[in-house]
Short mmCIF file of C-alpha atoms in Angstrom, two decimals:
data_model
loop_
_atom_site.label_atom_id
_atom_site.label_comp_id
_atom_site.label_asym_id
_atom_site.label_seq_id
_atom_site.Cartn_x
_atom_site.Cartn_y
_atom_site.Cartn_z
CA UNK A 91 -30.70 -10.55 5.91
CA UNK A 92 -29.51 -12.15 9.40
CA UNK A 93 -26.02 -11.16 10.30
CA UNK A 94 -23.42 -13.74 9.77
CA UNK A 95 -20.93 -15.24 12.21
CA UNK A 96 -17.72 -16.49 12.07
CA UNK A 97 -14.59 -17.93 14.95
CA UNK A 98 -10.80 -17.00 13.90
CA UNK A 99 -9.11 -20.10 14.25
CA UNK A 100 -6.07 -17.87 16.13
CA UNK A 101 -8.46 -19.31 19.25
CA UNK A 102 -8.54 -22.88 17.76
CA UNK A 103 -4.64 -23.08 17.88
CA UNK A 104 -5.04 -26.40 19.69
CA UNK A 105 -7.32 -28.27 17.06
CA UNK A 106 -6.32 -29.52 13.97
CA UNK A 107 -7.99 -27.44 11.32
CA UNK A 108 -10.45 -29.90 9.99
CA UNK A 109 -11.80 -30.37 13.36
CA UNK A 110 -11.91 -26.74 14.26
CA UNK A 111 -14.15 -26.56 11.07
CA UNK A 112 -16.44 -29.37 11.78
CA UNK A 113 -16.60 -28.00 15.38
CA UNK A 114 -18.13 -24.79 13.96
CA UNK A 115 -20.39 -26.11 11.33
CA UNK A 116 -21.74 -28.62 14.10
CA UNK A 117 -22.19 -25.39 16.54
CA UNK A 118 -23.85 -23.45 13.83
CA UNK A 119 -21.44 -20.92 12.48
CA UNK A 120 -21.84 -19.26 8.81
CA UNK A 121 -17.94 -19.21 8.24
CA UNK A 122 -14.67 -18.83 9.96
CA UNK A 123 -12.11 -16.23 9.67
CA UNK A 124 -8.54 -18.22 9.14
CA UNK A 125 -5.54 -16.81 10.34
CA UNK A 126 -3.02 -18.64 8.41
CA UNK A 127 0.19 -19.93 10.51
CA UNK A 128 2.20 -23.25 10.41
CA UNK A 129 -0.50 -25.47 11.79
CA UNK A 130 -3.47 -23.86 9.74
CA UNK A 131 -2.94 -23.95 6.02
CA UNK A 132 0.82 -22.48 6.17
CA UNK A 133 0.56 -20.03 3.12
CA UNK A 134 4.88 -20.65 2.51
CA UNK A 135 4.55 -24.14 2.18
CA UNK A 136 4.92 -25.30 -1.19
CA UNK A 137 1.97 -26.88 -1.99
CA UNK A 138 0.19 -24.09 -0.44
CA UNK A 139 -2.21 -23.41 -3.10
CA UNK A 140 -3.05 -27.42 -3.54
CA UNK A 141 -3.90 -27.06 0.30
CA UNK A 142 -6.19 -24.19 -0.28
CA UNK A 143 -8.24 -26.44 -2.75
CA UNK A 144 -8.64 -28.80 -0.89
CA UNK A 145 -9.58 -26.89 1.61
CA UNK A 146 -12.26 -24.70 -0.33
CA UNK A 147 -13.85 -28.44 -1.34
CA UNK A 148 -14.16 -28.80 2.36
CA UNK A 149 -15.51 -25.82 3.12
CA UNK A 150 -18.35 -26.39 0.97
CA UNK A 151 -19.34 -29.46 2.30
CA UNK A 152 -19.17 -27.98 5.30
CA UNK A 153 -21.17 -25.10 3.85
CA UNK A 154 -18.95 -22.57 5.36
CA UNK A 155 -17.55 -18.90 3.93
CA UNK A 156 -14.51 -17.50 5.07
CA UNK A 157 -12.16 -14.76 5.33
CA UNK A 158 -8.29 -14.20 6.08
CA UNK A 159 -6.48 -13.12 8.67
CA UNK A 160 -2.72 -12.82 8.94
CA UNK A 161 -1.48 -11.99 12.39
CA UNK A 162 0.11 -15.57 13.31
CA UNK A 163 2.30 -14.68 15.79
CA UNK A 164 5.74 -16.35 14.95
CA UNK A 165 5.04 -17.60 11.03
CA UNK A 166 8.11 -15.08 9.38
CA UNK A 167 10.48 -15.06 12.77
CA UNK A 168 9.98 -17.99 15.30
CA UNK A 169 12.04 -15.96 17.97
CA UNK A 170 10.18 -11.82 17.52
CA UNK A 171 6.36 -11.61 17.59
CA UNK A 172 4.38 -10.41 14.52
CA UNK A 173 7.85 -9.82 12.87
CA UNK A 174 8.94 -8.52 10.30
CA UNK A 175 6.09 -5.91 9.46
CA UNK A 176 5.82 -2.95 7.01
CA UNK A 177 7.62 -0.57 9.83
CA UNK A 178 10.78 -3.41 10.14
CA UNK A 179 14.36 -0.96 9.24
CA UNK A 180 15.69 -3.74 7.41
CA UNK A 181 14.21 -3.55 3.55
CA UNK A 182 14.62 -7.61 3.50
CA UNK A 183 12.19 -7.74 6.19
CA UNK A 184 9.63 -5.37 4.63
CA UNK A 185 10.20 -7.16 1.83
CA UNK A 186 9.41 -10.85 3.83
CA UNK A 187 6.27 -9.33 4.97
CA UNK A 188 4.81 -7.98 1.59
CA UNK A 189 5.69 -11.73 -0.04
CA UNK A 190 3.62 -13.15 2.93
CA UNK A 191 1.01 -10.97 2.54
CA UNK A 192 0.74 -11.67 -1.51
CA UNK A 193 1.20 -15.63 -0.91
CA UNK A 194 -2.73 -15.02 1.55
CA UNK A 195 -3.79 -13.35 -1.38
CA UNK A 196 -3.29 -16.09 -3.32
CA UNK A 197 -4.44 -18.06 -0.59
CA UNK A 198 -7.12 -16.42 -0.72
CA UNK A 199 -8.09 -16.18 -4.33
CA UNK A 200 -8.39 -19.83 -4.46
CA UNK A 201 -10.88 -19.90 -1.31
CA UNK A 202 -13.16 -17.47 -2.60
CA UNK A 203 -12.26 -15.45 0.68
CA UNK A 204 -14.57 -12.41 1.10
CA UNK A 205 -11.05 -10.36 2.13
CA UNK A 206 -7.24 -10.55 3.46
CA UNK A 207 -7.24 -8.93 6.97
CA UNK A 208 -4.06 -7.32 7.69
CA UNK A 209 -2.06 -4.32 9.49
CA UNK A 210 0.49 -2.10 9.98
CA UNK A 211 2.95 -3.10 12.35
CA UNK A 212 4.82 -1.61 15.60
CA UNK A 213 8.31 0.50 14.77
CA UNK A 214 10.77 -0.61 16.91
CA UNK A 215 12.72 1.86 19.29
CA UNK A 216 14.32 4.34 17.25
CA UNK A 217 12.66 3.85 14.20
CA UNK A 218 12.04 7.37 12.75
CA UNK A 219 7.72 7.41 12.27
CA UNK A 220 7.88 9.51 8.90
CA UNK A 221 10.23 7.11 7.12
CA UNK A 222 7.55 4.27 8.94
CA UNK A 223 5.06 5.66 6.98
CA UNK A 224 6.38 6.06 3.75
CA UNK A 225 7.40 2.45 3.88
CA UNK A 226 3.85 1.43 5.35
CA UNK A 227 2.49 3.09 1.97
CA UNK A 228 4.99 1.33 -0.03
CA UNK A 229 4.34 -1.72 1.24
CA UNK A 230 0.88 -1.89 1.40
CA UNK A 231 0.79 -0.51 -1.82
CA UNK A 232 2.78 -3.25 -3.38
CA UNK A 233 0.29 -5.95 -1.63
CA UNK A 234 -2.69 -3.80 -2.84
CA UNK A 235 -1.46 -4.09 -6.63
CA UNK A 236 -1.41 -7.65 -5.79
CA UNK A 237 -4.58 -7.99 -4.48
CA UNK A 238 -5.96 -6.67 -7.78
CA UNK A 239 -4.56 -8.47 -10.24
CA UNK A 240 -6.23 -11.31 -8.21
CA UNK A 241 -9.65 -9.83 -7.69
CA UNK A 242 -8.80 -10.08 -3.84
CA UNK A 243 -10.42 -7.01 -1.58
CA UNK A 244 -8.12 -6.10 0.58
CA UNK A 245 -8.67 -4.32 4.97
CA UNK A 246 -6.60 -2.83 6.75
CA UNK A 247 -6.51 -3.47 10.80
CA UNK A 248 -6.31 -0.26 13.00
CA UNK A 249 -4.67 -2.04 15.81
CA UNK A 250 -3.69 -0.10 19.43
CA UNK A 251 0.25 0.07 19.74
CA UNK A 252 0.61 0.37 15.88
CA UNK A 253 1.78 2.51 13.53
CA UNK A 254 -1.84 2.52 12.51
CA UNK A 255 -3.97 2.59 15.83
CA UNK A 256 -7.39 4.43 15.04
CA UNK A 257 -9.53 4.57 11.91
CA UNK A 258 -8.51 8.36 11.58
CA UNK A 259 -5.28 6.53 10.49
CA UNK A 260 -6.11 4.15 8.28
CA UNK A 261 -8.32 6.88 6.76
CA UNK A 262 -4.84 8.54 5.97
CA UNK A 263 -3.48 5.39 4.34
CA UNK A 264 -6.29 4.93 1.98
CA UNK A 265 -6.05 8.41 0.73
CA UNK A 266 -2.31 8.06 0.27
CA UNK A 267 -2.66 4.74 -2.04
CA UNK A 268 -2.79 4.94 -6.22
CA UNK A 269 -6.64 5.75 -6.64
CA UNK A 270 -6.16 3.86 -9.70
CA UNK A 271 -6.13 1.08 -7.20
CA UNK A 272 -9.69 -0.72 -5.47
CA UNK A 273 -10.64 1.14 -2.77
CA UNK A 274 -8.91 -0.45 0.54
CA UNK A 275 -11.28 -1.10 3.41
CA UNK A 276 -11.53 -0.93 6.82
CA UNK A 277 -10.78 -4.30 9.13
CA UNK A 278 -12.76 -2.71 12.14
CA UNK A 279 -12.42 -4.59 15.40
CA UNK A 280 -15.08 -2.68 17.68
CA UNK A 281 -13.01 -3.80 20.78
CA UNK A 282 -10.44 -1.38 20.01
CA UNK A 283 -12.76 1.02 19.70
CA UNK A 284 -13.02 0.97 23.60
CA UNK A 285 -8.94 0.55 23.81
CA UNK A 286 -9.02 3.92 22.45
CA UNK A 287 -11.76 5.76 23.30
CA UNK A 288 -12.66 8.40 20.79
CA UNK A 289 -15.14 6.52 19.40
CA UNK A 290 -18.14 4.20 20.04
CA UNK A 291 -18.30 0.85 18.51
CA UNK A 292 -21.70 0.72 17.58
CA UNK A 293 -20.66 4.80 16.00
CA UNK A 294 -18.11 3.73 14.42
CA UNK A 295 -20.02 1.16 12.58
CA UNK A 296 -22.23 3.82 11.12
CA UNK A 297 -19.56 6.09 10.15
CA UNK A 298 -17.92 3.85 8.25
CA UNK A 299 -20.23 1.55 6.55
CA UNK A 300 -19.68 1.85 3.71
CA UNK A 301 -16.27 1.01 3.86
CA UNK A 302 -15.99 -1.51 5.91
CA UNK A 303 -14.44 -4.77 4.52
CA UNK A 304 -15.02 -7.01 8.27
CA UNK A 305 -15.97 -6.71 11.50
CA UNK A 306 -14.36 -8.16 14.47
CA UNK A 307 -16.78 -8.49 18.10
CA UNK A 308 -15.98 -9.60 21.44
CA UNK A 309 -15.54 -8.26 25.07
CA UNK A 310 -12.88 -5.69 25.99
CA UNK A 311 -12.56 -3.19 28.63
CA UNK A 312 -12.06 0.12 28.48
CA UNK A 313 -8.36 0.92 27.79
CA UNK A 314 -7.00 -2.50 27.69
CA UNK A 315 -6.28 -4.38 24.88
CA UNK A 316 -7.35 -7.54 25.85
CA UNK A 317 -9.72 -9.62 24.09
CA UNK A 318 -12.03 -11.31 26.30
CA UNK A 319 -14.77 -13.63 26.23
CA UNK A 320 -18.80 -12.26 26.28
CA UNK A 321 -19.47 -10.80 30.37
CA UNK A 322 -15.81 -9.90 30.93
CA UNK A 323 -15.54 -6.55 29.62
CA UNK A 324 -17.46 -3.34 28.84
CA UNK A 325 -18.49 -3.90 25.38
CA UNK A 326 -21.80 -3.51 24.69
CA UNK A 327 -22.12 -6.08 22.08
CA UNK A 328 -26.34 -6.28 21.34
CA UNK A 329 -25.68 -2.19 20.34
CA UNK A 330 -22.88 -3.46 17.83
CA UNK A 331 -24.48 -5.98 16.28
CA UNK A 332 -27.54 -3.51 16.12
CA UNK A 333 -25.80 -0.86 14.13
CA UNK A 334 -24.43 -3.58 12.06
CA UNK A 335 -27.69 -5.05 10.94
CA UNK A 336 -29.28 -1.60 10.74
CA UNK A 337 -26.64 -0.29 8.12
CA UNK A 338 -27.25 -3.64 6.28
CA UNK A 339 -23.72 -5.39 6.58
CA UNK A 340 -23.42 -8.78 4.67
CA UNK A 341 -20.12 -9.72 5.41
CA UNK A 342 -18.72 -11.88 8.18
CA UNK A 343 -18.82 -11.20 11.62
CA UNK A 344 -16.07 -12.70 13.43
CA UNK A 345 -15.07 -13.20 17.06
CA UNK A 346 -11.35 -13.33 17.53
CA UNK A 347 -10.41 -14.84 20.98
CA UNK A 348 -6.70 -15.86 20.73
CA UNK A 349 -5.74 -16.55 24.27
CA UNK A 350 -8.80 -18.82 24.76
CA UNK A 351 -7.58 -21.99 22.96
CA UNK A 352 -7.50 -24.14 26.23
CA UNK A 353 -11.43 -23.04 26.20
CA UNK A 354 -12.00 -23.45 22.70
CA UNK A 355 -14.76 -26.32 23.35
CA UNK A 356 -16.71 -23.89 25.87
CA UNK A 357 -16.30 -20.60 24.03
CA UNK A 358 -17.01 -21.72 20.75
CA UNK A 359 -20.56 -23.35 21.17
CA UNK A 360 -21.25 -20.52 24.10
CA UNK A 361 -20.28 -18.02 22.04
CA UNK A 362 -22.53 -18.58 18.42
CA UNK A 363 -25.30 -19.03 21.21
CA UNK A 364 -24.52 -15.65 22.82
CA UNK A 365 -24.75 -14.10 19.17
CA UNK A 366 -27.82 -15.36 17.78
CA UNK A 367 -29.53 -14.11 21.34
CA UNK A 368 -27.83 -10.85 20.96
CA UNK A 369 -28.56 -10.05 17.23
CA UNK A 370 -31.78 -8.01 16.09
#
């Protein structure tokens, strides 16, 4: 089966959503991976859920799947980036974060999304890392209980700077959840994997295959977290989606360029072209 492709619209912030969708059906995308924010389908507005169905009716003409992903940058706190997370020290904040990440579930159980994206977080300055990670596990445990009851499959985003940073880590959460609970999987971005360095991304495909619940490509270099557009970094992107096709993954692939919106018009038509060449 060919590989499948999908754009996060976190590098469409400029269109409005229906024509970010068009624009990738037209270009020849399989799906799109929708990080949900105030512009995009906001997943606190109250008539979030009506949104979402009319949405999925659209996607289907459009003949698009899709996934979730929920790092909008200022959605919970317009003036502190990506905050509040599971490693916040104020409870209410924890709390704001788990009842976002439940409202994408729902979200998402009305798309037919193949999975809710999500991470850890990045404990402020003099947060104490044990009590971070005991509230990491309560909190993603609460989400995860969530997640069943809606029949939602939940990843989990190692993400350089986090709490989580490495799928070593995230290895560690998934052990420490209520077995009794589906399996969480790994959100594996294979630019990290250079960011970090102590493992390939085209390796780390095949270690974790079967767990894997997406896959993220794009350019990076090594050591910097900085997603880039195909020819700008060190990623050797026809050996990832090699390794991906060889352990026969059939989920979305997505390509997450957030600080490329200005672009969008270039890098989304130049990118799906870029793929198909590159794939097996």
């Amino acid at each position: 089966m060919p590989l499948r492709f999908a754009y996060n619209t976190n590098g469409l912030a400029h269109h409005r959503l229906d024509d970010a969708l068009t624009l990738l059906a037209d270009t020849g995308y399989d799906g799109v991976a929708l990080t949900l924010d105030h512009h995009h389908l906001d997943p606190l507005a109250p008539d979030a859920e009506d949104a979402a169905r009319a949405l999925r009716r659209r996607l289907d003409e459009l003949g698009l799947a899709v996934m979730i992903e929920t790092g909008a940058r200022f959605l919970l706190d317009p003036r502190d980036k990506h905050e509040p997370t599971f490693v916040t020290a104020a409870s209410a904040g924890r709390a704001r974060r788990a009842e976002f990440l439940e409202r994408a579930v729902d979200v998402a159980a009305v798309l037919g999304a193949e999975t809710v994206s999500f991470w850890a977080g990045v404990p402020k300055p003099g947060v104490d890392r044990g009590a971070a990670w005991d509230w990491l596990v309560e909190g993603v445990g609460r989400v995860a209980r969530h997640a069943a009851a809606r029949d939602v499959p939940l990843s989990f985003e190692p993400e350089p700077g986090m709490l989580v940073e490495h799928p070593g880590e995230w290895e560690r959460l998934r052990d420490a959840l209520d077995p009794g609970l589906p399996r969480l999987r790994l959100a594996l971005d294979s630019g990290h994997c250079l960011v970090k360095g102590d493992l390939s991304p085209d390796d780390a495909v095949r270690r974790y295959a079967g767990e894997l619940g997406t896959v993220a490509v794009e350019d990076m270099r090594r050591g910097v977290h900085d997603h880039l557009a195909w020819g700008e970094g060190d990623m050797d992107v026809p050996a990832v989606l090699a390794a991906l096709d060889e352990v026969g993954y059939d989920r979305l692939v997505t390509v997450e360029l957030s600080r490329d919106s200005h672009r969008a018009h270039e890098l989304v038509p130049r990118t799906i072209a870029y793929l198909r060449a590159s794939a097996p």
